[in-house]
């Protein structure tokens, strides 16, 4: 009796497993296409892909991709803000301190907008979400422009990553069906 059961159900189980495997491959393929489409639009696509792969779990849906991008952008902005405050305190001349003060204010405002964006997304308030995210790239570029030739390679790298993260958030938000 057991061999009849096994001989009948084993092929069905194998077919079901193959179907599930193929379906999951299709899901992963669609997920990868979603993040690849976003990452093609930023300055550093490998950074974007690596970031999404580290912070997302399958399946990828626009709301979750947006939430993850905003959270990562917020975390990065907080880290950059702390770096800017320390750089301002360590600056040896008033001009450099004043330039970092511009960045301090800009990153402080960006953190507020990213926090508001996260709340708007959680409540499915898409107009405020879009408005908040649209302001963030300006804060990054304003800081970079203020520092100009006084910037450091580390600050350039931080700015590039921050800019990509806020752009990733904006692009992902644009994919949400409203």
PDB file of N, CA, C and O in Angstrom, residues 125-158:
ATOM      1  N   UNK A 125      -0.652  58.372   2.554  1.00  0.00           N
ATOM      2  CA  UNK A 125      -0.877  59.768   2.159  1.00  0.00           C
ATOM      3  C   UNK A 125       0.159  60.112   1.089  1.00  0.00           C
ATOM      4  O   UNK A 125       1.234  60.616   1.398  1.00  0.00           O
ATOM      5  N   UNK A 126      -0.186  59.842  -0.161  1.00  0.00           N
ATOM      6  CA  UNK A 126       0.811  59.882  -1.230  1.00  0.00           C
ATOM      7  C   UNK A 126       1.197  61.286  -1.677  1.00  0.00           C
ATOM      8  O   UNK A 126       2.328  61.497  -2.098  1.00  0.00           O
ATOM      9  N   UNK A 127       0.305  62.256  -1.584  1.00  0.00           N
ATOM     10  CA  UNK A 127       0.657  63.620  -1.992  1.00  0.00           C
ATOM     11  C   UNK A 127       1.715  64.205  -1.045  1.00  0.00           C
ATOM     12  O   UNK A 127       2.761  64.697  -1.500  1.00  0.00           O
ATOM     13  N   UNK A 128       1.503  64.157   0.285  1.00  0.00           N
ATOM     14  CA  UNK A 128       2.569  64.649   1.172  1.00  0.00           C
ATOM     15  C   UNK A 128       3.863  63.837   1.032  1.00  0.00           C
ATOM     16  O   UNK A 128       4.965  64.396   1.127  1.00  0.00           O
ATOM     17  N   UNK A 129       3.738  62.535   0.793  1.00  0.00           N
ATOM     18  CA  UNK A 129       4.922  61.697   0.594  1.00  0.00           C
ATOM     19  C   UNK A 129       5.742  62.216  -0.582  1.00  0.00           C
ATOM     20  O   UNK A 129       6.952  62.429  -0.468  1.00  0.00           O
ATOM     21  N   UNK A 130       5.081  62.420  -1.695  1.00  0.00           N
ATOM     22  CA  UNK A 130       5.778  62.912  -2.891  1.00  0.00           C
ATOM     23  C   UNK A 130       6.380  64.294  -2.651  1.00  0.00           C
ATOM     24  O   UNK A 130       7.514  64.568  -3.045  1.00  0.00           O
ATOM     25  N   UNK A 131       5.632  65.173  -1.989  1.00  0.00           N
ATOM     26  CA  UNK A 131       6.134  66.525  -1.698  1.00  0.00           C
ATOM     27  C   UNK A 131       7.368  66.483  -0.802  1.00  0.00           C
ATOM     28  O   UNK A 131       8.339  67.207  -1.043  1.00  0.00           O
ATOM     29  N   UNK A 132       7.325  65.662   0.237  1.00  0.00           N
ATOM     30  CA  UNK A 132       8.473  65.570   1.148  1.00  0.00           C
ATOM     31  C   UNK A 132       9.710  65.040   0.427  1.00  0.00           C
ATOM     32  O   UNK A 132      10.802  65.587   0.576  1.00  0.00           O
ATOM     33  N   UNK A 133       9.527  63.970  -0.340  1.00  0.00           N
ATOM     34  CA  UNK A 133      10.678  63.384  -1.031  1.00  0.00           C
ATOM     35  C   UNK A 133      11.260  64.314  -2.096  1.00  0.00           C
ATOM     36  O   UNK A 133      12.473  64.308  -2.329  1.00  0.00           O
ATOM     37  N   UNK A 134      10.406  65.124  -2.717  1.00  0.00           N
ATOM     38  CA  UNK A 134      10.888  66.005  -3.784  1.00  0.00           C
ATOM     39  C   UNK A 134      11.839  67.084  -3.271  1.00  0.00           C
ATOM     40  O   UNK A 134      12.640  67.621  -4.026  1.00  0.00           O
ATOM     41  N   UNK A 135      11.786  67.380  -1.990  1.00  0.00           N
ATOM     42  CA  UNK A 135      12.642  68.422  -1.408  1.00  0.00           C
ATOM     43  C   UNK A 135      14.036  67.913  -1.033  1.00  0.00           C
ATOM     44  O   UNK A 135      14.974  68.692  -0.920  1.00  0.00           O
ATOM     45  N   UNK A 136      14.174  66.618  -0.836  1.00  0.00           N
ATOM     46  CA  UNK A 136      15.413  66.069  -0.275  1.00  0.00           C
ATOM     47  C   UNK A 136      16.654  66.212  -1.156  1.00  0.00           C
ATOM     48  O   UNK A 136      17.722  66.548  -0.631  1.00  0.00           O
ATOM     49  N   UNK A 137      16.590  65.964  -2.454  1.00  0.00           N
ATOM     50  CA  UNK A 137      17.827  66.101  -3.247  1.00  0.00           C
ATOM     51  C   UNK A 137      18.443  67.501  -3.154  1.00  0.00           C
ATOM     52  O   UNK A 137      19.670  67.656  -3.176  1.00  0.00           O
ATOM     53  N   UNK A 138      17.596  68.512  -3.030  1.00  0.00           N
ATOM     54  CA  UNK A 138      18.102  69.884  -2.950  1.00  0.00           C
ATOM     55  C   UNK A 138      19.002  70.083  -1.725  1.00  0.00           C
ATOM     56  O   UNK A 138      20.022  70.776  -1.796  1.00  0.00           O
ATOM     57  N   UNK A 139      18.658  69.467  -0.596  1.00  0.00           N
ATOM     58  CA  UNK A 139      19.468  69.635   0.607  1.00  0.00           C
ATOM     59  C   UNK A 139      20.863  69.041   0.417  1.00  0.00           C
ATOM     60  O   UNK A 139      21.851  69.597   0.891  1.00  0.00           O
ATOM     61  N   UNK A 140      20.931  67.920  -0.274  1.00  0.00           N
ATOM     62  CA  UNK A 140      22.233  67.295  -0.537  1.00  0.00           C
ATOM     63  C   UNK A 140      23.060  68.186  -1.459  1.00  0.00           C
ATOM     64  O   UNK A 140      24.230  68.468  -1.177  1.00  0.00           O
ATOM     65  N   UNK A 141      22.461  68.647  -2.542  1.00  0.00           N
ATOM     66  CA  UNK A 141      23.221  69.468  -3.491  1.00  0.00           C
ATOM     67  C   UNK A 141      23.572  70.831  -2.897  1.00  0.00           C
ATOM     68  O   UNK A 141      24.655  71.357  -3.159  1.00  0.00           O
ATOM     69  N   UNK A 142      22.680  71.408  -2.073  1.00  0.00           N
ATOM     70  CA  UNK A 142      22.998  72.686  -1.419  1.00  0.00           C
ATOM     71  C   UNK A 142      24.223  72.552  -0.527  1.00  0.00           C
ATOM     72  O   UNK A 142      25.089  73.430  -0.509  1.00  0.00           O
ATOM     73  N   UNK A 143      24.306  71.460   0.211  1.00  0.00           N
ATOM     74  CA  UNK A 143      25.462  71.230   1.079  1.00  0.00           C
ATOM     75  C   UNK A 143      26.728  71.091   0.239  1.00  0.00           C
ATOM     76  O   UNK A 143      27.746  71.713   0.535  1.00  0.00           O
ATOM     77  N   UNK A 144      26.643  70.287  -0.804  1.00  0.00           N
ATOM     78  CA  UNK A 144      27.819  70.069  -1.658  1.00  0.00           C
ATOM     79  C   UNK A 144      28.261  71.380  -2.305  1.00  0.00           C
ATOM     80  O   UNK A 144      29.448  71.673  -2.368  1.00  0.00           O
ATOM     81  N   UNK A 145      27.299  72.172  -2.770  1.00  0.00           N
ATOM     82  CA  UNK A 145      27.628  73.465  -3.387  1.00  0.00           C
ATOM     83  C   UNK A 145      28.222  74.427  -2.365  1.00  0.00           C
ATOM     84  O   UNK A 145      29.138  75.192  -2.683  1.00  0.00           O
ATOM     85  N   UNK A 146      27.716  74.417  -1.141  1.00  0.00           N
ATOM     86  CA  UNK A 146      28.241  75.302  -0.098  1.00  0.00           C
ATOM     87  C   UNK A 146      29.687  74.951   0.223  1.00  0.00           C
ATOM     88  O   UNK A 146      30.535  75.843   0.341  1.00  0.00           O
ATOM     89  N   UNK A 147      29.970  73.675   0.341  1.00  0.00           N
ATOM     90  CA  UNK A 147      31.340  73.267   0.691  1.00  0.00           C
ATOM     91  C   UNK A 147      32.320  73.528  -0.453  1.00  0.00           C
ATOM     92  O   UNK A 147      33.464  73.894  -0.205  1.00  0.00           O
ATOM     93  N   UNK A 148      31.857  73.327  -1.673  1.00  0.00           N
ATOM     94  CA  UNK A 148      32.704  73.596  -2.833  1.00  0.00           C
ATOM     95  C   UNK A 148      34.068  72.957  -2.712  1.00  0.00           C
ATOM     96  O   UNK A 148      34.194  71.765  -2.438  1.00  0.00           O
ATOM     97  N   UNK A 149      35.102  73.776  -2.845  1.00  0.00           N
ATOM     98  CA  UNK A 149      36.481  73.264  -2.814  1.00  0.00           C
ATOM     99  C   UNK A 149      36.922  72.857  -1.410  1.00  0.00           C
ATOM    100  O   UNK A 149      37.957  72.216  -1.252  1.00  0.00           O
ATOM    101  N   UNK A 150      36.149  73.216  -0.406  1.00  0.00           N
ATOM    102  CA  UNK A 150      36.503  72.850   0.976  1.00  0.00           C
ATOM    103  C   UNK A 150      36.005  71.459   1.349  1.00  0.00           C
ATOM    104  O   UNK A 150      36.189  71.023   2.475  1.00  0.00           O
ATOM    105  N   UNK A 151      35.348  70.787   0.426  1.00  0.00           N
ATOM    106  CA  UNK A 151      34.835  69.458   0.732  1.00  0.00           C
ATOM    107  C   UNK A 151      35.983  68.456   0.821  1.00  0.00           C
ATOM    108  O   UNK A 151      37.094  68.724   0.400  1.00  0.00           O
ATOM    109  N   UNK A 152      35.683  67.317   1.376  1.00  0.00           N
ATOM    110  CA  UNK A 152      36.665  66.244   1.517  1.00  0.00           C
ATOM    111  C   UNK A 152      36.214  65.053   0.673  1.00  0.00           C
ATOM    112  O   UNK A 152      35.023  64.944   0.347  1.00  0.00           O
ATOM    113  N   UNK A 153      37.128  64.160   0.339  1.00  0.00           N
ATOM    114  CA  UNK A 153      36.710  62.960  -0.403  1.00  0.00           C
ATOM    115  C   UNK A 153      35.631  62.167   0.344  1.00  0.00           C
ATOM    116  O   UNK A 153      34.697  61.654  -0.274  1.00  0.00           O
ATOM    117  N   UNK A 154      35.730  62.106   1.666  1.00  0.00           N
ATOM    118  CA  UNK A 154      34.714  61.376   2.429  1.00  0.00           C
ATOM    119  C   UNK A 154      33.354  62.055   2.323  1.00  0.00           C
ATOM    120  O   UNK A 154      32.324  61.393   2.143  1.00  0.00           O
ATOM    121  N   UNK A 155      33.332  63.374   2.386  1.00  0.00           N
ATOM    122  CA  UNK A 155      32.060  64.095   2.278  1.00  0.00           C
ATOM    123  C   UNK A 155      31.490  63.950   0.873  1.00  0.00           C
ATOM    124  O   UNK A 155      30.266  63.840   0.709  1.00  0.00           O
ATOM    125  N   UNK A 156      32.343  63.953  -0.137  1.00  0.00           N
ATOM    126  CA  UNK A 156      31.875  63.724  -1.512  1.00  0.00           C
ATOM    127  C   UNK A 156      31.201  62.363  -1.630  1.00  0.00           C
ATOM    128  O   UNK A 156      30.129  62.243  -2.233  1.00  0.00           O
ATOM    129  N   UNK A 157      31.812  61.340  -1.055  1.00  0.00           N
ATOM    130  CA  UNK A 157      31.254  59.994  -1.103  1.00  0.00           C
ATOM    131  C   UNK A 157      29.935  59.927  -0.337  1.00  0.00           C
ATOM    132  O   UNK A 157      28.961  59.340  -0.807  1.00  0.00           O
ATOM    133  N   UNK A 158      29.910  60.542   0.834  1.00  0.00           N
ATOM    134  CA  UNK A 158      28.679  60.567   1.619  1.00  0.00           C
ATOM    135  C   UNK A 158      27.553  61.272   0.863  1.00  0.00           C
ATOM    136  O   UNK A 158      26.410  60.810   0.846  1.00  0.00           O
TER     137      UNK A 158
END
